[in-house]
Short mmCIF file of C-alpha atoms and ligand atoms in Angstrom, two decimals:
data_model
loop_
_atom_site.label_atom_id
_atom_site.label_comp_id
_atom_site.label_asym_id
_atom_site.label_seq_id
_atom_site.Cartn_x
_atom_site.Cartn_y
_atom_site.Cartn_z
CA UNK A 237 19.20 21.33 6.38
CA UNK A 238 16.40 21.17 9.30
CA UNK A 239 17.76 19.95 12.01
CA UNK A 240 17.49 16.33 13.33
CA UNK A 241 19.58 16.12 16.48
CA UNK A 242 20.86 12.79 17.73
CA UNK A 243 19.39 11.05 14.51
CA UNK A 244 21.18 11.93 11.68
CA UNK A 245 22.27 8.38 11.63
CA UNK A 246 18.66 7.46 10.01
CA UNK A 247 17.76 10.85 8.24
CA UNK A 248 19.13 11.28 4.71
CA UNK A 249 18.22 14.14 1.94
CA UNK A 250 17.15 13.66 -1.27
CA UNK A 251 16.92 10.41 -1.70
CA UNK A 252 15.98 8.78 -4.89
CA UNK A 253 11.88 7.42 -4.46
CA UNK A 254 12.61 5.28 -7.78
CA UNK A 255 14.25 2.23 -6.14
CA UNK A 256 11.04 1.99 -3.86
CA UNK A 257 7.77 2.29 -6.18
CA UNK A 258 6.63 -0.09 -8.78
CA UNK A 259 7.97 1.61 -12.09
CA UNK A 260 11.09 2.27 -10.88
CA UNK A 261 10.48 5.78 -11.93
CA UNK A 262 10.01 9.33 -10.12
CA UNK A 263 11.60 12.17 -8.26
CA UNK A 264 13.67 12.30 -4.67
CA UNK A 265 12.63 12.69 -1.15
CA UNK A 266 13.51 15.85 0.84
CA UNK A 267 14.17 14.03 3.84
CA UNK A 268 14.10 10.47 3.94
CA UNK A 269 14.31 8.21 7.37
CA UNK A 270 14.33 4.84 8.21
CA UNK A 271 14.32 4.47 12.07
CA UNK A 272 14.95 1.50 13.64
CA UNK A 273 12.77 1.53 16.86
CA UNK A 274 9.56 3.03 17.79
CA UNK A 275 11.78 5.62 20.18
CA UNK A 276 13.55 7.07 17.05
CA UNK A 277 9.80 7.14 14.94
CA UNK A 278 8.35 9.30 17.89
CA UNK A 279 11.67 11.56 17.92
CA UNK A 280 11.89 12.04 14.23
CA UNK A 281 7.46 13.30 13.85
CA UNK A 282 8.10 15.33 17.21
CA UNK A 283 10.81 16.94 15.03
CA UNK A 284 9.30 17.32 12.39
CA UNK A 285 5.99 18.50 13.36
CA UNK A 286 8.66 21.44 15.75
CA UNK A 287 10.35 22.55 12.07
CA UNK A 288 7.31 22.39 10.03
CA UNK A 289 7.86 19.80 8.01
CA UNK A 290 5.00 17.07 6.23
CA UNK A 291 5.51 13.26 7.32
CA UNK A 292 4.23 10.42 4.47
CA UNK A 293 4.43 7.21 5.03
CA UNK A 294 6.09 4.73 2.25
CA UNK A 295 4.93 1.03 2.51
CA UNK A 296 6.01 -1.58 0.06
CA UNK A 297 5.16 1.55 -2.68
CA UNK A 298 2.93 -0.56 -4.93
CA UNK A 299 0.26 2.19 -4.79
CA UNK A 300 1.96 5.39 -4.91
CA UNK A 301 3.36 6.99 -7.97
CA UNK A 302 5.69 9.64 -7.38
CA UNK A 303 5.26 12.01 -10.17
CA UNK A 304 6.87 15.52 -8.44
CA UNK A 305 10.17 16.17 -8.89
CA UNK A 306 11.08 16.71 -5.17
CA UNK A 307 8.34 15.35 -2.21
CA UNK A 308 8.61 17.88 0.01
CA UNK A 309 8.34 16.02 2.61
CA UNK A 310 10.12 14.04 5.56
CA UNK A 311 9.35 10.31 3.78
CA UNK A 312 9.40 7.48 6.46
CA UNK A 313 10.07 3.80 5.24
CA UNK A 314 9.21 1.21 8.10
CA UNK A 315 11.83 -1.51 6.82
CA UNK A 316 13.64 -1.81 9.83
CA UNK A 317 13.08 -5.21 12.24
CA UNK A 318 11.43 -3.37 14.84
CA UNK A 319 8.81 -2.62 12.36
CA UNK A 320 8.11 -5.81 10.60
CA UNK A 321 7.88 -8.65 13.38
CA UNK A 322 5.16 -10.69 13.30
CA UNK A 323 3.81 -13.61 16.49
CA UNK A 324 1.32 -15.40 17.05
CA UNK A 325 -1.15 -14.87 19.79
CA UNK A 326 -3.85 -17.77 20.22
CA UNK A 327 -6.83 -17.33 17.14
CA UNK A 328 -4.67 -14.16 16.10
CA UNK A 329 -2.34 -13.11 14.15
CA UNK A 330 -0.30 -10.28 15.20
CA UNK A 331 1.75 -7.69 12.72
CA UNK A 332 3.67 -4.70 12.02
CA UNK A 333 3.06 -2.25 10.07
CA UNK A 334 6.31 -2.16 7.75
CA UNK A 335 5.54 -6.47 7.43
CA UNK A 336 5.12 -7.86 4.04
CA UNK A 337 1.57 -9.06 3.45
CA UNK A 338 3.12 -12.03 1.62
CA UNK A 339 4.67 -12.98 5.09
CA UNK A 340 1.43 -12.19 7.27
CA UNK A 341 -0.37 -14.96 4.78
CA UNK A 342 2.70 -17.42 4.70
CA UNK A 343 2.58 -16.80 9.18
CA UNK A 344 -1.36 -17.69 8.87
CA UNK A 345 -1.08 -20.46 6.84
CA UNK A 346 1.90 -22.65 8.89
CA UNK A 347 0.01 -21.42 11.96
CA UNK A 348 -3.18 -23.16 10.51
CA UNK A 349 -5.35 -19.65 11.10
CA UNK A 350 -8.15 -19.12 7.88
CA UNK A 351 -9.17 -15.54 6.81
CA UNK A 352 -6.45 -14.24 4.91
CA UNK A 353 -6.20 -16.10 2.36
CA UNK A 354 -7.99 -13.84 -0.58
CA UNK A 355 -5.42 -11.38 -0.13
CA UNK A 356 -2.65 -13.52 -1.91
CA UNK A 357 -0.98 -11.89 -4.93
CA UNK A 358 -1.64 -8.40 -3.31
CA UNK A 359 1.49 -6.67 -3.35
CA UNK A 360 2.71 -4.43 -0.28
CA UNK A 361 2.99 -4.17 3.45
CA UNK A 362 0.51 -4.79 6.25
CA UNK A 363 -0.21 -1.36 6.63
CA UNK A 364 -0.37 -0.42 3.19
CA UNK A 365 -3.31 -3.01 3.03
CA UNK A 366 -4.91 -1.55 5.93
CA UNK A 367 -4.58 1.58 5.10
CA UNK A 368 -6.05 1.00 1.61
CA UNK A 369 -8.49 -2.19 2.41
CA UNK A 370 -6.89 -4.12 0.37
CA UNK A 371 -8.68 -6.71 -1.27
CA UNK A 372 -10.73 -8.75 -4.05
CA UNK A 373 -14.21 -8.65 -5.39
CA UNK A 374 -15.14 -11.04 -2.13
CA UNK A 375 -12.89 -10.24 1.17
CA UNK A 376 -10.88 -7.68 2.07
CA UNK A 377 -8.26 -7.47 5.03
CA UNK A 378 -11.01 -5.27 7.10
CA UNK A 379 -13.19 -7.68 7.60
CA UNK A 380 -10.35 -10.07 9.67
CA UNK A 381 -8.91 -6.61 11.49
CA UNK A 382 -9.84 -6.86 15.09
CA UNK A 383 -7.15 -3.89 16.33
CA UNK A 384 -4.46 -1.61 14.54
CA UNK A 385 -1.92 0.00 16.93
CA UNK A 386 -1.52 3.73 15.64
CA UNK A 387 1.04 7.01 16.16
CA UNK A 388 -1.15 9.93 15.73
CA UNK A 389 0.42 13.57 14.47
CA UNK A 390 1.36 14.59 18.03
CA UNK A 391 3.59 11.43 18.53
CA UNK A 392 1.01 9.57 20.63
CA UNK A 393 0.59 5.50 20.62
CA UNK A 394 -2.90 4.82 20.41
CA UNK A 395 -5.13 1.58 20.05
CA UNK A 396 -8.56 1.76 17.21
CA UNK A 397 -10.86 -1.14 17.09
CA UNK A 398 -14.53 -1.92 17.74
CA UNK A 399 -16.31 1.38 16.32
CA UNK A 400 -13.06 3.11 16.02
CA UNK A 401 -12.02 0.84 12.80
CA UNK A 402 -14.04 1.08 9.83
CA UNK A 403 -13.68 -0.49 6.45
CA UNK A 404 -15.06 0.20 3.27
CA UNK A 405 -14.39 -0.51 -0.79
CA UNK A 406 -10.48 0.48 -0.68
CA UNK A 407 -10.44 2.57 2.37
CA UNK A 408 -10.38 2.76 6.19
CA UNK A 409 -11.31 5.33 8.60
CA UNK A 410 -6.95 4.69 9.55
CA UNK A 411 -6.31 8.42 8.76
CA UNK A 412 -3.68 8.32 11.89
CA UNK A 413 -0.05 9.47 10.83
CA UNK A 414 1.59 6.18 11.29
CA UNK A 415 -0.22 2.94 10.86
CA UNK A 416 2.18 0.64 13.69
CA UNK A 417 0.37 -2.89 14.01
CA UNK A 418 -2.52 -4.93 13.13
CA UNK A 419 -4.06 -7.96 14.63
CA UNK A 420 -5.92 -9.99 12.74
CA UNK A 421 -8.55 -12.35 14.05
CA UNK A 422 -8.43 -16.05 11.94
CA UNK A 423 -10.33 -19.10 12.48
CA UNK A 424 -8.21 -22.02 12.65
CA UNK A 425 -8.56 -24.55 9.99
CA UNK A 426 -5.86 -26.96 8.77
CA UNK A 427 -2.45 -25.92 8.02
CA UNK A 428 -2.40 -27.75 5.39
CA UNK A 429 -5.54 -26.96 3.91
CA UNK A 430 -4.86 -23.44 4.50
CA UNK A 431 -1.81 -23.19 2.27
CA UNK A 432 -3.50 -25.05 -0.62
CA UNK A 433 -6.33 -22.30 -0.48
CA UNK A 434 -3.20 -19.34 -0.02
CA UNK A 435 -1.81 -21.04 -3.25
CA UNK A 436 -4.91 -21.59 -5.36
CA UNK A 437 -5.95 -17.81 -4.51
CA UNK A 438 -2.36 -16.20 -5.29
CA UNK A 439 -2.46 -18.41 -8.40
CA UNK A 440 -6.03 -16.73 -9.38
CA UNK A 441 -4.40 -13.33 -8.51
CA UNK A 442 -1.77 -13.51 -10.87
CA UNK A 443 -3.60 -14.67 -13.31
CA UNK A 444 -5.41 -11.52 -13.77
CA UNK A 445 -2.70 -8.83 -12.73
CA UNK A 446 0.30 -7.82 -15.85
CA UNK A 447 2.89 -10.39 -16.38
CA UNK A 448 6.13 -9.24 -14.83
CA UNK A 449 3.50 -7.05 -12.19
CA UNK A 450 6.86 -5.14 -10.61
CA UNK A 451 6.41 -2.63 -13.31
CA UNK A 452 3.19 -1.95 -13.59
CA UNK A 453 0.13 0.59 -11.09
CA UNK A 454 -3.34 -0.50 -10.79
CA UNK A 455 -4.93 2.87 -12.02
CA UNK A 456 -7.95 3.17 -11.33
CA UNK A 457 -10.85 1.81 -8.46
CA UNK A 458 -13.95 -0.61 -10.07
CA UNK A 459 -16.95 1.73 -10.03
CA UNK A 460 -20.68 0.64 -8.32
CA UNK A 461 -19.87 -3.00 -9.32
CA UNK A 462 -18.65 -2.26 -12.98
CA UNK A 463 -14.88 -2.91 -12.75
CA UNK A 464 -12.68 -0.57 -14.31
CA UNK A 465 -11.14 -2.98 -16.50
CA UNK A 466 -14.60 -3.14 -18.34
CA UNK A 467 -14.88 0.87 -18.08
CA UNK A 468 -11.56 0.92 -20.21
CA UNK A 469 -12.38 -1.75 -22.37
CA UNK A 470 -15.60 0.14 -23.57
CA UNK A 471 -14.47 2.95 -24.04
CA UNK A 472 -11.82 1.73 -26.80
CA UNK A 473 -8.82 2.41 -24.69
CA UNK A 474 -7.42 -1.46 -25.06
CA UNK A 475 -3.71 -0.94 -25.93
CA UNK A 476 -3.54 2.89 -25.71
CA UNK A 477 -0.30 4.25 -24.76
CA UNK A 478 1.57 7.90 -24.59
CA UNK A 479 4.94 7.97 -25.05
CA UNK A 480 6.42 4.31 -22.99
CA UNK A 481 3.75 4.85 -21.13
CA UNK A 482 1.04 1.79 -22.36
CA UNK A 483 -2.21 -0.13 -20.98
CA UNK A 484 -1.23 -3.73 -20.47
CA UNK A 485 -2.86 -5.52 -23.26
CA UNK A 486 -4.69 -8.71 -20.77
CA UNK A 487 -5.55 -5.76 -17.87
CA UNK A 488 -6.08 -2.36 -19.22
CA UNK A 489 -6.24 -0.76 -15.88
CA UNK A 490 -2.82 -1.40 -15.25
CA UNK A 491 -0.52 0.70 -16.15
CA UNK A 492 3.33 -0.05 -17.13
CA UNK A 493 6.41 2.26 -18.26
CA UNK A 494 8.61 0.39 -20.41
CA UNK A 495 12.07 1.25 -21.39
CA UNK A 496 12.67 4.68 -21.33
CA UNK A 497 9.15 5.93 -20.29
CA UNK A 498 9.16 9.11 -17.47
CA UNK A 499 6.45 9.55 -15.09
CA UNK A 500 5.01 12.02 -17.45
CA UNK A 501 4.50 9.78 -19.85
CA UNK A 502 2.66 7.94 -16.89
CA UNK A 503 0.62 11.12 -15.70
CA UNK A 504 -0.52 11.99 -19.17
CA UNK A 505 -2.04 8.37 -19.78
CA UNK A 506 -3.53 8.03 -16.64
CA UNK A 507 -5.19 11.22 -16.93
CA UNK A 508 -6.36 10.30 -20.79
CA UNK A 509 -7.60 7.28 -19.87
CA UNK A 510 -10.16 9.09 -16.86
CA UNK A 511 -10.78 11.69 -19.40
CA UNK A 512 -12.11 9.73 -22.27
CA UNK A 513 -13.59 6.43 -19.71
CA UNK A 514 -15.64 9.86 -18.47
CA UNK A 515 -16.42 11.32 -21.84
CA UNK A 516 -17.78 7.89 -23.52
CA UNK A 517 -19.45 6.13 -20.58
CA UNK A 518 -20.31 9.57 -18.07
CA UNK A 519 -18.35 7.27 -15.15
CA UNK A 520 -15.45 9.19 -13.26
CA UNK A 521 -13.34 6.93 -12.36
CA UNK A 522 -11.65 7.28 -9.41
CA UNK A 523 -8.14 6.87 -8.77
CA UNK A 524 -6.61 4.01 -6.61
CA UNK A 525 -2.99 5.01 -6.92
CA UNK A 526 -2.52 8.16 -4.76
CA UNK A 527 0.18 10.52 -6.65
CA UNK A 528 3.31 12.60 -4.84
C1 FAD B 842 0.47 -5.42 -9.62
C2 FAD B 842 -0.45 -4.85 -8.56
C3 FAD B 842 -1.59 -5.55 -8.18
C4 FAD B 842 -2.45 -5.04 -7.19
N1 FAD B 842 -3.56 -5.75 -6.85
C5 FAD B 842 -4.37 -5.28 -5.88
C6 FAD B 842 -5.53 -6.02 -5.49
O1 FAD B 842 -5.83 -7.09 -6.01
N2 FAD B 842 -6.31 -5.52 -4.50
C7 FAD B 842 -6.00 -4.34 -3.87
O2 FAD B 842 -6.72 -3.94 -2.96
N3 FAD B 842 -4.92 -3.61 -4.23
C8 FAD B 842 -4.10 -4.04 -5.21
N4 FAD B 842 -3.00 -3.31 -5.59
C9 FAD B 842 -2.72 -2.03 -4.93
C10 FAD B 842 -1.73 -2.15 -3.75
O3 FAD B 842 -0.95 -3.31 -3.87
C11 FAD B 842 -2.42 -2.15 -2.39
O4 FAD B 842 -3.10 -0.94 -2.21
C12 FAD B 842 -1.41 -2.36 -1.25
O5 FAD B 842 -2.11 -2.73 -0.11
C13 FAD B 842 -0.57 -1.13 -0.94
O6 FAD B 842 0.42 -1.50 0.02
P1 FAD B 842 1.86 -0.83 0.05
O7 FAD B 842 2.57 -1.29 1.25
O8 FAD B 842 2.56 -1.01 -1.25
O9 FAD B 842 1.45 0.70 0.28
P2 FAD B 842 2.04 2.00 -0.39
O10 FAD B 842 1.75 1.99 -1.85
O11 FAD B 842 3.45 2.20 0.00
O12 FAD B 842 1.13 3.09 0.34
C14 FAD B 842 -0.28 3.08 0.19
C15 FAD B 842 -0.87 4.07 1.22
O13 FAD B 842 -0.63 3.59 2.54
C16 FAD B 842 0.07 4.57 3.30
N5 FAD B 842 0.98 3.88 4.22
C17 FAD B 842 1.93 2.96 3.94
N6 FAD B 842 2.53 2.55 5.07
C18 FAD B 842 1.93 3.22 6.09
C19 FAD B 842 2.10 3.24 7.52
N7 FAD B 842 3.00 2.46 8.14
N8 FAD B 842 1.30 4.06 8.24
C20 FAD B 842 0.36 4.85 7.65
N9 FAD B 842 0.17 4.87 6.32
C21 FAD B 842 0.93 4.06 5.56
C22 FAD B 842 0.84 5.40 2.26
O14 FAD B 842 1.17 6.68 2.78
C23 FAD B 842 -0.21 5.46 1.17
O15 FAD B 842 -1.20 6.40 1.50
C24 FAD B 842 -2.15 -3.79 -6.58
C25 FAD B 842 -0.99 -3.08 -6.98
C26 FAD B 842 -0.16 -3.60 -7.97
C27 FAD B 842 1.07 -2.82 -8.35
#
């Protein structure tokens, strides 16, 4: 085993990566840490980058699918509490990384502080969503980010906003190894009226994602303003399946295992489905879930 002196109590090796994505499926992590203050983060990537050794970052796992049979890799899973507090600073809202979006929209809304609210229904942490832009057709969490508090490779806290931060269509110029903190400038509106737009919008959202959404990807990213949903739909891929692996009848570009299915099953439909979208409509998709 590498070594990881004076923080074994956090490090542990091969540890199962089902438990932690969205269909419950996939290999185990060669290392696998969950530190519990920023101290023990910085120790842990100083280590790692001394012995060689890749860092990834796990949020809530709603967009990863873990398809290898071993992530060679030193996986770090901000769950601890010094990694998902989140206060309240005048017009701002401000969070860590490892937070839950849900609770970053349920802070805004008793705090009576607009912005956020499209986002409800979006599955993951606060720095999943930054990382990825998370958003809808309209809004996306970019466009409320005023500052997100980083750890770069060499262990160093550092601060991007203004021209640093950039957003576009499901990504962020956040390439930084860690992803610490965001603040998030809202406008403040009624509480109450606030909460009734949260719950209208998260409503909406689950309206259009799978019933029973924990076991189930979003495949694939919409395409110059055709969504991907359509892109399936046209090309005749409603209800196609390999092996357990199927298309979710209401949203075809979500993807769910059911009983028995492996991530290969997974894999091979995902792949079948950019294959044939590409071969009937000349669109390559491009994938939103990022594969280990
Ligand atoms: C049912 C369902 C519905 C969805 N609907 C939407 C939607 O409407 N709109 C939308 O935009 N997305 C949607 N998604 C995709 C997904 O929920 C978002 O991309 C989400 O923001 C990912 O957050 P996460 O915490 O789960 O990140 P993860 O899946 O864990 O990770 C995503 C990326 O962020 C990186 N990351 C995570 N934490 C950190 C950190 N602390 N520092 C640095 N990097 C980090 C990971 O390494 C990875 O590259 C949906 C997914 C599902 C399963």
């Amino acid at each position: 085993m590498a070594e990881f002196s004076g923080l074994e109590h956090i490090v542990r090796e091969n540890e199962p990566l089902a438990p932690y994505g969205w269909l419950r499926t996939g290999g185990v992590a060669r290392y696998f840490a969950e530190p519990t203050t920023e101290d023990e983060l910085v120790s842990l990537i100083v280590l790692c980058k001394a012995q060689g050794i890749s860092v990834k970052l796990l949020g809530g796992g709603s967009n990863i699918l873990v398809a290898s049979d071993i992530v060679d890799a030193m996986v770090i899973h901000l769950s601890s509490a010094a990694f998902t507090e989140i206060h309240v600073d005048g017009n701002c809202v401000v969070a860590k990384g490892g937070a839950k979006l849900v609770q970053l929209l349920s802070t805004a809304a008793r705090e009576g502080l607009s912005g956020l609210e499209s986002l409800a229904g979006i599955p993951g942490t606060v720095a999943g969503a930054l990382k990825t832009n998370a958003g809808t057709h309209n809004d996306d969490i970019g466009q409320w980010t005023r500052a997100v508090k980083v750890l770069t490779r060499d262990g160093e806290v550092a601060v991007r906003e203004g021209d640093q931060l950039r957003f576009a269509y499901r990504e962020s110029s956040l390439n930084e190894l860690v992803i610490l903190e965001g603040v998030f400038e809202l406008k403040a509106m009624d509480s109450v009226e606030v909460t009734k737009r949260t719950q209208t919008q998260w409503i909406l959202c689950k309206g259009q994602q799978p019933r029973g959404a924990a076991g189930a990807i979003c495949m694939f990213r919409d395409h110059g303003g055709v969504t991907a949903k359509s892109l399936i739909e046209s090309a005749g891929l409603k209800g196609a399946a390999m092996g357990a692996a199927s298309l979710n009848d209401a949203c075809p570009n979500y993807l769910e295992l059911n009983e028995g299915g492996s991530v290969e099953n997974a894999v091979a439909l995902l792949n079948h489905v950019q294959a044939e979208v590409e071969a009937q409509s000349g669109v390559a998709l491009v994938r939103q879930v990022e594969i280990w």
